[in-house]
PDB file of C-alpha atoms in Angstrom:
ATOM      1  CA  MET A 253       7.435  -5.909  16.325  1.00  0.00           C
ATOM      2  CA  ASN A 254       6.129  -3.094  18.486  1.00  0.00           C
ATOM      3  CA  THR A 255       2.760  -1.489  17.851  1.00  0.00           C
ATOM      4  CA  GLU A 256       4.109   1.827  16.526  1.00  0.00           C
ATOM      5  CA  ARG A 257       6.240   0.131  13.866  1.00  0.00           C
ATOM      6  CA  LEU A 258       3.305  -2.071  12.901  1.00  0.00           C
ATOM      7  CA  LYS A 259       1.067   1.017  12.569  1.00  0.00           C
ATOM      8  CA  LYS A 260       3.628   2.694  10.283  1.00  0.00           C
ATOM      9  CA  LEU A 261       3.892  -0.431   8.132  1.00  0.00           C
ATOM     10  CA  HIS A 262       0.086  -0.692   8.011  1.00  0.00           C
ATOM     11  CA  ARG A 263      -0.202   2.970   6.945  1.00  0.00           C
ATOM     12  CA  ALA A 264       2.506   2.652   4.287  1.00  0.00           C
ATOM     13  CA  SER A 265       0.921  -0.445   2.771  1.00  0.00           C
ATOM     14  CA  GLY A 266      -2.460   1.276   2.885  1.00  0.00           C
ATOM     15  CA  LEU A 267      -1.015   4.225   0.979  1.00  0.00           C
ATOM     16  CA  VAL A 268       0.359   1.883  -1.699  1.00  0.00           C
ATOM     17  CA  LEU A 269      -3.045   0.210  -2.080  1.00  0.00           C
ATOM     18  CA  ALA A 270      -4.915   3.527  -2.045  1.00  0.00           C
ATOM     19  CA  THR A 271      -2.693   4.787  -4.867  1.00  0.00           C
ATOM     20  CA  PHE A 272      -3.434   1.664  -6.889  1.00  0.00           C
ATOM     21  CA  PHE A 273      -7.187   1.971  -6.230  1.00  0.00           C
ATOM     22  CA  PHE A 274      -7.123   5.643  -7.245  1.00  0.00           C
ATOM     23  CA  PHE A 275      -5.634   4.823 -10.643  1.00  0.00           C
ATOM     24  CA  HIS A 276      -7.963   1.833 -10.973  1.00  0.00           C
ATOM     25  CA  VAL A 277     -10.998   4.085 -10.510  1.00  0.00           C
ATOM     26  CA  ILE A 278      -9.547   6.668 -12.914  1.00  0.00           C
ATOM     27  CA  ASN A 279      -9.278   3.865 -15.467  1.00  0.00           C
ATOM     28  CA  HIS A 280     -12.962   3.004 -15.051  1.00  0.00           C
ATOM     29  CA  LEU A 281     -14.000   6.660 -15.242  1.00  0.00           C
ATOM     30  CA  CYS A 282     -12.243   6.917 -18.614  1.00  0.00           C
ATOM     31  CA  ALA A 283     -14.981   4.652 -19.968  1.00  0.00           C
ATOM     32  CA  TRP A 284     -17.198   7.765 -20.055  1.00  0.00           C
ATOM     33  CA  TRP A 285     -15.137   8.856 -23.049  1.00  0.00           C
ATOM     34  CA  GLY A 286     -15.696   5.533 -24.778  1.00  0.00           C
ATOM     35  CA  ALA A 287     -14.374   2.004 -24.794  1.00  0.00           C
ATOM     36  CA  ASP A 288     -11.300   2.992 -26.790  1.00  0.00           C
ATOM     37  CA  ALA A 289     -10.233   5.549 -24.184  1.00  0.00           C
ATOM     38  CA  HIS A 290     -10.811   3.023 -21.413  1.00  0.00           C
ATOM     39  CA  ILE A 291      -8.710   0.366 -23.165  1.00  0.00           C
ATOM     40  CA  ARG A 292      -5.876   2.821 -23.929  1.00  0.00           C
ATOM     41  CA  VAL A 293      -5.687   3.982 -20.313  1.00  0.00           C
ATOM     42  CA  MET A 294      -5.948   0.400 -19.053  1.00  0.00           C
ATOM     43  CA  LYS A 295      -3.026  -0.692 -21.239  1.00  0.00           C
ATOM     44  CA  LEU A 296      -0.983   2.282 -20.052  1.00  0.00           C
ATOM     45  CA  PHE A 297      -1.631   1.544 -16.367  1.00  0.00           C
ATOM     46  CA  ARG A 298      -0.998  -2.173 -16.846  1.00  0.00           C
ATOM     47  CA  THR A 299       2.545  -1.464 -18.000  1.00  0.00           C
ATOM     48  CA  VAL A 300       3.128  -0.118 -14.498  1.00  0.00           C
ATOM     49  CA  TYR A 301       1.199  -2.429 -12.191  1.00  0.00           C
ATOM     50  CA  ARG A 302       2.019  -5.617 -14.088  1.00  0.00           C
ATOM     51  CA  PHE A 303       5.738  -4.907 -13.771  1.00  0.00           C
ATOM     52  CA  PRO A 304       6.924  -7.751 -11.457  1.00  0.00           C
ATOM     53  CA  PRO A 305       8.422  -5.554  -8.690  1.00  0.00           C
ATOM     54  CA  VAL A 306       5.236  -3.451  -8.616  1.00  0.00           C
ATOM     55  CA  GLU A 307       3.058  -6.588  -8.576  1.00  0.00           C
ATOM     56  CA  PHE A 308       5.107  -7.865  -5.650  1.00  0.00           C
ATOM     57  CA  LEU A 309       4.695  -4.540  -3.829  1.00  0.00           C
ATOM     58  CA  LEU A 310       0.911  -4.559  -4.362  1.00  0.00           C
ATOM     59  CA  LEU A 311       0.493  -8.165  -3.241  1.00  0.00           C
ATOM     60  CA  SER A 312       2.796  -7.641  -0.263  1.00  0.00           C
ATOM     61  CA  SER A 313       0.836  -4.545   0.733  1.00  0.00           C
ATOM     62  CA  ALA A 314      -2.423  -6.494   0.616  1.00  0.00           C
ATOM     63  CA  LEU A 315      -0.886  -9.248   2.737  1.00  0.00           C
ATOM     64  CA  VAL A 316       0.408  -6.698   5.257  1.00  0.00           C
ATOM     65  CA  GLN A 317      -3.107  -5.239   5.543  1.00  0.00           C
ATOM     66  CA  VAL A 318      -4.680  -8.664   6.072  1.00  0.00           C
ATOM     67  CA  ILE A 319      -2.194  -9.612   8.782  1.00  0.00           C
ATOM     68  CA  SER A 320      -1.541  -6.299  10.547  1.00  0.00           C
ATOM     69  CA  GLY A 321      -5.137  -5.035  10.619  1.00  0.00           C
ATOM     70  CA  PRO A 322      -6.522  -7.719  12.949  1.00  0.00           C
ATOM     71  CA  ILE A 323      -3.367  -7.594  15.091  1.00  0.00           C
ATOM     72  CA  LEU A 324      -3.736  -3.832  15.594  1.00  0.00           C
ATOM     73  CA  VAL A 325      -7.447  -4.158  16.355  1.00  0.00           C
ATOM     74  CA  TRP A 326      -6.770  -6.950  18.840  1.00  0.00           C
ATOM     75  CA  LYS A 327      -3.979  -5.050  20.588  1.00  0.00           C
ATOM     76  CA  LYS A 328      -6.032  -1.868  20.852  1.00  0.00           C
ATOM     77  CA  GLY A 329      -9.064  -3.761  22.107  1.00  0.00           C
ATOM     78  CA  PHE A 330      -6.945  -5.611  24.654  1.00  0.00           C
ATOM     79  CA  GLN A 331      -5.400  -2.362  25.901  1.00  0.00           C
ATOM     80  CA  LYS A 332      -8.844  -0.799  26.382  1.00  0.00           C
ATOM     81  CA  THR A 333     -10.083  -3.863  28.264  1.00  0.00           C
ATOM     82  CA  TYR A 334      -6.963  -3.944  30.436  1.00  0.00           C
ATOM     83  CA  THR A 335      -7.247  -0.227  31.240  1.00  0.00           C
ATOM     84  CA  ILE A 336     -10.902  -0.546  32.255  1.00  0.00           C
ATOM     85  CA  SER A 337     -10.320  -3.631  34.411  1.00  0.00           C
ATOM     86  CA  CYS A 338      -7.428  -2.000  36.301  1.00  0.00           C
ATOM     87  CA  LYS A 339      -9.382   1.059  37.422  1.00  0.00           C
TER      88      LYS A 339
END
């Protein structure tokens, strides 16, 4: 897979995870209005992110981040080193 496609996949999976984290934080902030509000919001959100296809998407996105992140860092670092050594 070329670097540009890997970057797009990395960004897309990051967007999926960022969306999940946003709603996760919103859930915790609802605790300011009491435990009951927090539990109600948590149950509502769980109906979405515990749906098997959504769970699969979240776990796949995390796996993509873990694998593609170091690859992109390594490739970029290698390109910088190669450019400097060829001058």
